[in-house]
Amino acid sequence: MPRPPVRPDMTSVHLVLVGLMGSGKSSVGRRVADVLNRPFVDTDHRIEKDRSRTVREIFETEGEEAFRDLETRILGEVLSAPTPSVVATGGGVVLRPGNRRLLHDHRVVWLRASVDTLIARVGPHSSRRPLLDGDARQRLLDLENERRDLYRDVASLVVDVDTLELDDVVDVIVQDARRS
Ligand code: S3P
């Protein structure tokens, strides 16, 4: 008799952090991975390694679409790895519907931050982040408007990071992961 589809057990899926630039995905992700004793993967670093170029160089020489294609490929590779890991993504990973479909099969945590918090962290001129060239505050406000609903769509947990210390953000995520 055919067996009913099995919903993936949360201990066997990847824990993925999403959110705007400066929300703390990499620093939080590294710590969560340590505590949960899982590997940590940063998709932007994977992309840079794959191309032997920085994200900025890829944007400037190949364009944003090429970067998004790479991001989609790397996301697919990372999420299909069998060992459950903690994954920090780039802020724009939610833009493509195909990426969002992949994310729906995993535990996704949205680190939600106000633009004031983000700008305080990334600074008015972020050399690493081509999408913030020019008026970084205005760019973040626009990105927030464009992406808010997309982050909400993929998130299994939303953590408001504005008033939390890094350790507190890590605790909330770890406790939630251990409950499931
Ligand atoms: C981007 C965010 C960046 C990087 C690229 C595009 C975005 O990652 O992927 O510059 O579209 O928000 P971080 O969110 O880690 O800064």
mmCIF file of C-alpha atoms and ligand atoms in Angstrom:
data_model
loop_
_atom_site.group_PDB
_atom_site.id
_atom_site.type_symbol
_atom_site.label_atom_id
_atom_site.label_comp_id
_atom_site.label_asym_id
_atom_site.label_seq_id
_atom_site.Cartn_x
_atom_site.Cartn_y
_atom_site.Cartn_z
ATOM 1 C CA MET A 1 0.000 0.000 0.000
ATOM 2 C CA PRO A 2 1.404 3.476 -0.822
ATOM 3 C CA ARG A 3 2.563 5.348 2.239
ATOM 4 C CA PRO A 4 1.221 8.856 2.942
ATOM 5 C CA PRO A 5 3.748 11.654 2.379
ATOM 6 C CA VAL A 6 5.799 12.339 5.479
ATOM 7 C CA ARG A 7 6.160 15.914 6.624
ATOM 8 C CA PRO A 8 9.865 16.503 7.260
ATOM 9 C CA ASP A 9 10.848 16.214 10.893
ATOM 10 C CA MET A 10 12.157 19.617 12.019
ATOM 11 C CA THR A 11 15.351 18.066 13.364
ATOM 12 C CA SER A 12 16.248 16.960 9.848
ATOM 13 C CA VAL A 13 15.666 20.207 7.955
ATOM 14 C CA HIS A 14 17.943 23.193 7.593
ATOM 15 C CA LEU A 15 17.510 26.236 9.784
ATOM 16 C CA VAL A 16 17.630 29.245 7.467
ATOM 17 C CA LEU A 17 17.971 32.899 8.439
ATOM 18 C CA VAL A 18 16.406 35.564 6.239
ATOM 19 C CA GLY A 19 16.090 39.329 6.589
ATOM 20 C CA LEU A 20 17.363 42.606 5.254
ATOM 21 C CA MET A 21 21.027 43.551 5.058
ATOM 22 C CA GLY A 22 22.321 44.315 8.539
ATOM 23 C CA SER A 23 19.701 42.259 10.375
ATOM 24 C CA GLY A 24 22.443 40.002 11.777
ATOM 25 C CA LYS A 25 21.950 36.798 9.769
ATOM 26 C CA SER A 26 25.633 35.858 9.647
ATOM 27 C CA SER A 27 26.608 36.678 13.237
ATOM 28 C CA VAL A 28 23.435 35.133 14.670
ATOM 29 C CA GLY A 29 23.702 32.134 12.342
ATOM 30 C CA ARG A 30 27.263 31.363 13.358
ATOM 31 C CA ARG A 31 26.324 31.371 17.050
ATOM 32 C CA VAL A 32 23.139 29.333 16.563
ATOM 33 C CA ALA A 33 25.143 26.761 14.610
ATOM 34 C CA ASP A 34 27.671 26.534 17.460
ATOM 35 C CA VAL A 35 24.987 26.014 20.082
ATOM 36 C CA LEU A 36 23.052 23.452 18.017
ATOM 37 C CA ASN A 37 26.303 21.811 16.937
ATOM 38 C CA ARG A 38 25.449 22.110 13.263
ATOM 39 C CA PRO A 39 27.547 23.284 10.320
ATOM 40 C CA PHE A 40 27.174 26.950 9.399
ATOM 41 C CA VAL A 41 26.813 28.039 5.782
ATOM 42 C CA ASP A 42 26.716 31.602 4.461
ATOM 43 C CA THR A 43 25.327 31.630 0.915
ATOM 44 C CA ASP A 44 27.050 34.930 0.008
ATOM 45 C CA HIS A 45 30.401 33.414 1.004
ATOM 46 C CA ARG A 46 29.628 30.310 -1.058
ATOM 47 C CA ILE A 47 28.835 32.522 -4.048
ATOM 48 C CA GLU A 48 32.065 34.491 -3.601
ATOM 49 C CA LYS A 49 34.067 31.293 -3.347
ATOM 50 C CA ASP A 50 32.364 29.807 -6.402
ATOM 51 C CA ARG A 51 33.202 32.869 -8.508
ATOM 52 C CA SER A 52 36.446 33.908 -6.767
ATOM 53 C CA ARG A 53 34.943 37.397 -6.671
ATOM 54 C CA THR A 54 33.242 39.545 -4.079
ATOM 55 C CA VAL A 55 29.492 40.138 -4.247
ATOM 56 C CA ARG A 56 30.212 43.712 -5.304
ATOM 57 C CA GLU A 57 32.487 42.548 -8.126
ATOM 58 C CA ILE A 58 29.828 40.124 -9.354
ATOM 59 C CA PHE A 59 27.189 42.878 -9.358
ATOM 60 C CA GLU A 60 29.532 45.236 -11.194
ATOM 61 C CA THR A 61 30.910 42.851 -13.800
ATOM 62 C CA GLU A 62 28.081 40.353 -14.350
ATOM 63 C CA GLY A 63 25.032 42.281 -13.154
ATOM 64 C CA GLU A 64 22.357 41.612 -10.562
ATOM 65 C CA GLU A 65 20.530 38.941 -12.613
ATOM 66 C CA ALA A 66 23.696 36.851 -12.856
ATOM 67 C CA PHE A 67 24.140 37.230 -9.096
ATOM 68 C CA ARG A 68 20.527 36.084 -8.540
ATOM 69 C CA ASP A 69 21.090 33.058 -10.795
ATOM 70 C CA LEU A 70 24.129 32.102 -8.738
ATOM 71 C CA GLU A 71 22.208 32.689 -5.520
ATOM 72 C CA THR A 72 19.440 30.335 -6.707
ATOM 73 C CA ARG A 73 21.927 27.630 -7.662
ATOM 74 C CA ILE A 74 23.863 27.865 -4.402
ATOM 75 C CA LEU A 75 20.670 27.922 -2.334
ATOM 76 C CA GLY A 76 19.522 24.728 -4.059
ATOM 77 C CA GLU A 77 22.858 23.037 -3.407
ATOM 78 C CA VAL A 78 22.969 24.096 0.232
ATOM 79 C CA LEU A 79 19.376 23.073 0.976
ATOM 80 C CA SER A 80 19.772 19.699 -0.679
ATOM 81 C CA ALA A 81 22.782 18.780 1.501
ATOM 82 C CA PRO A 82 21.750 15.949 3.838
ATOM 83 C CA THR A 83 23.352 17.262 7.045
ATOM 84 C CA PRO A 84 21.025 19.745 8.761
ATOM 85 C CA SER A 85 22.863 23.057 8.923
ATOM 86 C CA VAL A 86 22.281 26.676 9.823
ATOM 87 C CA VAL A 87 22.167 28.847 6.710
ATOM 88 C CA ALA A 88 22.595 32.625 6.499
ATOM 89 C CA THR A 89 21.169 33.920 3.209
ATOM 90 C CA GLY A 90 21.556 37.187 1.326
ATOM 91 C CA GLY A 91 18.744 39.670 1.924
ATOM 92 C CA GLY A 92 17.315 39.221 -1.575
ATOM 93 C CA VAL A 93 16.972 35.442 -1.487
ATOM 94 C CA VAL A 94 13.190 35.730 -1.104
ATOM 95 C CA LEU A 95 12.727 37.633 -4.367
ATOM 96 C CA ARG A 96 12.402 34.587 -6.623
ATOM 97 C CA PRO A 97 9.294 32.425 -6.251
ATOM 98 C CA GLY A 98 11.403 29.295 -6.867
ATOM 99 C CA ASN A 99 13.664 30.176 -3.943
ATOM 100 C CA ARG A 100 10.637 30.732 -1.728
ATOM 101 C CA ARG A 101 9.271 27.321 -2.700
ATOM 102 C CA LEU A 102 12.556 25.716 -1.628
ATOM 103 C CA LEU A 103 12.533 27.622 1.647
ATOM 104 C CA HIS A 104 9.032 26.424 2.508
ATOM 105 C CA ASP A 105 10.429 22.937 3.209
ATOM 106 C CA HIS A 106 12.775 24.243 5.922
ATOM 107 C CA ARG A 107 12.665 26.094 9.203
ATOM 108 C CA VAL A 108 13.046 29.725 8.251
ATOM 109 C CA VAL A 109 13.666 32.489 10.764
ATOM 110 C CA TRP A 110 13.073 36.104 9.751
ATOM 111 C CA LEU A 111 15.298 38.539 11.651
ATOM 112 C CA ARG A 112 13.054 41.604 11.485
ATOM 113 C CA ALA A 113 14.689 44.960 12.171
ATOM 114 C CA SER A 114 13.647 48.560 11.747
ATOM 115 C CA VAL A 115 15.470 50.641 9.167
ATOM 116 C CA ASP A 116 16.972 52.699 12.031
ATOM 117 C CA THR A 117 18.585 49.562 13.425
ATOM 118 C CA LEU A 118 19.770 48.424 10.005
ATOM 119 C CA ILE A 119 21.319 51.745 9.068
ATOM 120 C CA ALA A 120 23.053 51.954 12.450
ATOM 121 C CA ARG A 121 24.649 48.584 11.708
ATOM 122 C CA VAL A 122 25.574 48.865 8.041
ATOM 123 C CA GLY A 123 26.484 52.552 8.156
ATOM 124 C CA PRO A 124 25.612 55.204 5.569
ATOM 125 C CA HIS A 125 28.133 53.791 3.037
ATOM 126 C CA SER A 126 28.433 50.030 2.898
ATOM 127 C CA SER A 127 31.297 49.123 0.609
ATOM 128 C CA ARG A 128 30.254 45.456 0.694
ATOM 129 C CA ARG A 129 26.659 46.064 -0.372
ATOM 130 C CA PRO A 130 26.129 47.439 -3.874
ATOM 131 C CA LEU A 131 22.358 47.744 -3.441
ATOM 132 C CA LEU A 132 22.908 50.364 -0.733
ATOM 133 C CA ASP A 133 25.003 52.692 -2.886
ATOM 134 C CA GLY A 134 23.668 56.251 -2.791
ATOM 135 C CA ASP A 135 21.116 56.979 -0.102
ATOM 136 C CA ALA A 136 21.401 53.810 1.980
ATOM 137 C CA ARG A 137 18.517 54.715 4.302
ATOM 138 C CA GLN A 138 16.134 55.292 1.404
ATOM 139 C CA ARG A 139 17.302 52.097 -0.287
ATOM 140 C CA LEU A 140 16.611 50.108 2.882
ATOM 141 C CA LEU A 141 13.162 51.695 3.228
ATOM 142 C CA ASP A 142 12.361 50.703 -0.372
ATOM 143 C CA LEU A 143 13.689 47.157 0.099
ATOM 144 C CA GLU A 144 11.686 46.818 3.313
ATOM 145 C CA ASN A 145 8.513 47.764 1.454
ATOM 146 C CA GLU A 146 9.246 45.400 -1.422
ATOM 147 C CA ARG A 147 10.244 42.422 0.681
ATOM 148 C CA ARG A 148 8.310 42.521 3.956
ATOM 149 C CA ASP A 149 5.530 40.244 2.696
ATOM 150 C CA LEU A 150 8.019 37.873 1.076
ATOM 151 C CA TYR A 151 9.918 37.362 4.323
ATOM 152 C CA ARG A 152 6.622 36.800 6.122
ATOM 153 C CA ASP A 153 5.598 34.251 3.510
ATOM 154 C CA VAL A 154 8.606 31.987 4.103
ATOM 155 C CA ALA A 155 9.100 32.496 7.850
ATOM 156 C CA SER A 156 8.243 29.848 10.448
ATOM 157 C CA LEU A 157 9.479 32.198 13.167
ATOM 158 C CA VAL A 158 9.799 35.994 13.272
ATOM 159 C CA VAL A 159 12.274 37.543 15.711
ATOM 160 C CA ASP A 160 12.147 41.299 16.253
ATOM 161 C CA VAL A 161 15.781 42.100 16.818
ATOM 162 C CA ASP A 162 15.635 45.862 17.485
ATOM 163 C CA THR A 163 15.650 45.626 21.263
ATOM 164 C CA LEU A 164 17.453 42.300 21.673
ATOM 165 C CA GLU A 165 21.125 41.597 22.278
ATOM 166 C CA LEU A 166 22.766 39.081 19.977
ATOM 167 C CA ASP A 167 22.723 36.400 22.717
ATOM 168 C CA ASP A 168 18.986 36.907 23.236
ATOM 169 C CA VAL A 169 18.264 36.504 19.534
ATOM 170 C CA VAL A 170 20.314 33.309 19.544
ATOM 171 C CA ASP A 171 18.439 32.012 22.623
ATOM 172 C CA VAL A 172 15.022 32.611 21.066
ATOM 173 C CA ILE A 173 15.992 30.720 17.927
ATOM 174 C CA VAL A 174 17.674 27.848 19.747
ATOM 175 C CA GLN A 175 14.758 27.373 22.139
ATOM 176 C CA ASP A 176 12.304 27.382 19.273
ATOM 177 C CA ALA A 177 14.388 24.837 17.350
ATOM 178 C CA ARG A 178 14.639 22.574 20.396
ATOM 179 C CA ARG A 179 10.888 22.701 21.023
ATOM 180 C CA SER A 180 10.129 21.187 17.648
HETATM 181 C C1 S3P B 1 21.502 41.610 -1.008
HETATM 182 C C2 S3P B 1 22.038 41.339 0.229
HETATM 183 C C3 S3P B 1 23.442 40.981 0.422
HETATM 184 C C4 S3P B 1 24.007 40.336 -0.849
HETATM 185 C C5 S3P B 1 23.757 41.222 -2.024
HETATM 186 C C6 S3P B 1 22.278 41.491 -2.268
HETATM 187 C C7 S3P B 1 20.064 41.993 -1.099
HETATM 188 O O1 S3P B 1 23.581 40.062 1.505
HETATM 189 O O2 S3P B 1 23.423 39.077 -1.054
HETATM 190 O O3 S3P B 1 24.465 42.427 -1.819
HETATM 191 O O4 S3P B 1 19.495 41.924 -2.196
HETATM 192 O O5 S3P B 1 19.485 42.358 -0.047
HETATM 193 P P1 S3P B 1 23.401 40.480 3.064
HETATM 194 O O6 S3P B 1 21.939 40.527 3.344
HETATM 195 O O7 S3P B 1 24.079 39.360 3.792
HETATM 196 O O8 S3P B 1 24.097 41.778 3.266
#
